[in-house]
């Protein structure tokens, strides 16, 4: 007997458009939201004009990010004139930091949700539909979800739920694909660096328990992922909260190295990457792990922020430039061709020409593969907003240009030195513009472009480098 689908009720598909600002953690959060929305019969669309629901997942790290959201809301508001059912959600760090004040500034918002409340998204949408008023969920993650499981039965249950969650992969957001997946291992930050809003937008550090991380990783690998990037604001301090409250007993290497070592035993996993970290919590055993575990690759992002001890002290980074350079040395002793990248802030209050010169000389000494440099942006709630000796914008701009010019020169030198050498490359995605062209990354995280008739995605192959520029290496398959 054959069955027909004709008489089955057809559920109208709703359409969601998601715009994501900020760090990789926000990308991972957008993916989580999309997963929940797919469960509510939503389908992802590319443009806001096609959508019944627009999600702006926001970042609060610099002043400009909030301005961008406000002007974006001004544009999107117009769409409500022609699409009366359209709902606009503001989520992420601006939502959390600005709270309900945002509803007054932008009455077009229908849903306001902080990053600690993502699980509530389906309920909030229902609330908007029923009440025709803005629905609001703010606040940090509190003993719920992945984070508090005491008995073995509870852990097994949430492990199964975590595995299941990752079995419904969402379409690629911001150019990523199924070969490389993000797994958030920690929320929040306890550090309160004097320039930074993150502790105010994401709360204190809460680590996801190792069995839950493992379940998510295994689930992604089962669907074909090869590379996993573990996310946290300060991954180096992963698990210290679990140790403190008696939920985890680490080895002498500490809970983060224990987790990484366990991950590296999974045969299907080709590479582990980490984003992002504070050098204060970077340990010697972690540096040594890079030497013993090839899956860790030969690349690490270690934000320094400044090369001047005076400024580092004012930033409350808890390390000096010498402490930082010692960690760099640990890494390079473990892996001599270790590639490093960093974040730097220029024009922090009180930064003199001599302080800035110290930053330039640190960059020359470390020879990063690349770096992200930002002009200091004063943020509400943070200590530095009250600091005197504000650096004029024109000086910040000049320093940023000098720093970027120095780094560009170093990056080109490092990239050109790869010409003629063979590198193992994990291919991640096809080029959107050029046909028969694929992009991957080598162990040092350098972007490598190769032409091929057959798809290379998901394969780890030897590539001989033939050309190099500031952004990528070009090569041919060996
Ligand atoms: N946890 C990481 C940083 C995460 S925030 C660490 O401890 O280094 C990402 C980057 O944004 C920071 O490294 C810093 O360079 C930049 N940033 C943060 N606050 C900033 C501000 N107020 N002005 C300019 N850049 C800022
Ligand atoms: Fe911000 Fe990083 Fe400092 Fe935490 S450690 S306060 S995230 S800069
Ligand atoms: Fe921005 Fe929030 Fe990430 S402020 S950088 S999206 S943690």
mmCIF file of C-alpha atoms and ligand atoms in Angstrom, residues 23 60-63 189 191 193-198 232-235 276-279 301-305 317 342-346 348 372-379 382, ligand 1:
data_model
loop_
_atom_site.group_PDB
_atom_site.id
_atom_site.type_symbol
_atom_site.label_atom_id
_atom_site.label_comp_id
_atom_site.label_asym_id
_atom_site.label_seq_id
_atom_site.Cartn_x
_atom_site.Cartn_y
_atom_site.Cartn_z
ATOM 1 C CA UNK A 23 32.996 37.503 18.761
ATOM 2 C CA UNK A 60 28.868 45.722 23.206
ATOM 3 C CA UNK A 61 32.658 45.588 23.217
ATOM 4 C CA UNK A 62 33.235 48.996 21.616
ATOM 5 C CA UNK A 63 31.091 52.109 21.473
ATOM 6 C CA UNK A 189 34.673 36.203 32.774
ATOM 7 C CA UNK A 191 38.792 39.217 35.364
ATOM 8 C CA UNK A 193 40.185 44.190 33.024
ATOM 9 C CA UNK A 194 39.550 47.918 33.393
ATOM 10 C CA UNK A 195 38.591 48.506 29.730
ATOM 11 C CA UNK A 196 36.279 45.548 29.205
ATOM 12 C CA UNK A 197 32.477 45.146 29.357
ATOM 13 C CA UNK A 198 32.387 41.370 29.035
ATOM 14 C CA UNK A 232 35.289 30.949 26.065
ATOM 15 C CA UNK A 233 36.359 34.466 27.031
ATOM 16 C CA UNK A 234 39.246 33.008 28.920
ATOM 17 C CA UNK A 235 39.546 29.337 27.931
ATOM 18 C CA UNK A 276 40.095 33.295 23.332
ATOM 19 C CA UNK A 277 42.384 33.608 26.292
ATOM 20 C CA UNK A 278 43.997 35.791 28.903
ATOM 21 C CA UNK A 279 47.756 35.232 29.353
ATOM 22 C CA UNK A 301 45.868 33.394 20.005
ATOM 23 C CA UNK A 302 47.303 35.077 23.091
ATOM 24 C CA UNK A 303 45.954 38.624 23.574
ATOM 25 C CA UNK A 304 48.497 40.974 25.147
ATOM 26 C CA UNK A 305 46.700 44.376 24.803
ATOM 27 C CA UNK A 317 45.933 42.507 33.167
ATOM 28 C CA UNK A 342 47.216 38.758 19.509
ATOM 29 C CA UNK A 343 44.832 41.621 20.352
ATOM 30 C CA UNK A 344 46.136 45.113 21.111
ATOM 31 C CA UNK A 345 44.474 48.266 22.329
ATOM 32 C CA UNK A 346 46.060 51.596 21.385
ATOM 33 C CA UNK A 348 44.340 53.548 26.439
ATOM 34 C CA UNK A 372 43.824 42.630 15.815
ATOM 35 C CA UNK A 373 44.431 46.226 16.882
ATOM 36 C CA UNK A 374 41.695 48.443 18.303
ATOM 37 C CA UNK A 375 41.538 52.081 19.332
ATOM 38 C CA UNK A 376 40.535 52.249 23.000
ATOM 39 C CA UNK A 377 36.807 52.807 23.348
ATOM 40 C CA UNK A 378 35.469 53.973 26.746
ATOM 41 C CA UNK A 379 32.749 51.644 28.026
ATOM 42 C CA UNK A 382 34.163 49.749 33.394
HETATM 43 N N1 LIG B 1 39.332 37.626 26.889
HETATM 44 C C1 LIG B 1 40.192 38.277 25.980
HETATM 45 C C2 LIG B 1 39.564 39.450 25.266
HETATM 46 C C3 LIG B 1 38.170 39.394 24.783
HETATM 47 S S1 LIG B 1 37.507 40.899 24.188
HETATM 48 C C4 LIG B 1 41.418 38.790 26.739
HETATM 49 O O1 LIG B 1 41.465 38.738 27.925
HETATM 50 O O2 LIG B 1 42.336 39.294 26.115
HETATM 51 C C5 LIG B 1 38.241 40.940 22.568
HETATM 52 C C6 LIG B 1 39.160 42.106 22.328
HETATM 53 O O3 LIG B 1 38.442 43.319 22.215
HETATM 54 C C7 LIG B 1 40.145 42.371 23.437
HETATM 55 O O4 LIG B 1 41.238 41.526 23.362
HETATM 56 C C8 LIG B 1 40.520 43.820 23.241
HETATM 57 O O5 LIG B 1 41.663 43.949 22.437
HETATM 58 C C9 LIG B 1 39.286 44.397 22.547
HETATM 59 N N2 LIG B 1 38.583 45.297 23.465
HETATM 60 C C10 LIG B 1 37.905 44.964 24.572
HETATM 61 N N3 LIG B 1 37.427 46.081 25.186
HETATM 62 C C11 LIG B 1 37.827 47.135 24.454
HETATM 63 C C12 LIG B 1 37.658 48.533 24.568
HETATM 64 N N4 LIG B 1 37.004 49.063 25.586
HETATM 65 N N5 LIG B 1 38.212 49.319 23.616
HETATM 66 C C13 LIG B 1 38.899 48.780 22.584
HETATM 67 N N6 LIG B 1 39.089 47.468 22.422
HETATM 68 C C14 LIG B 1 38.560 46.639 23.340
#
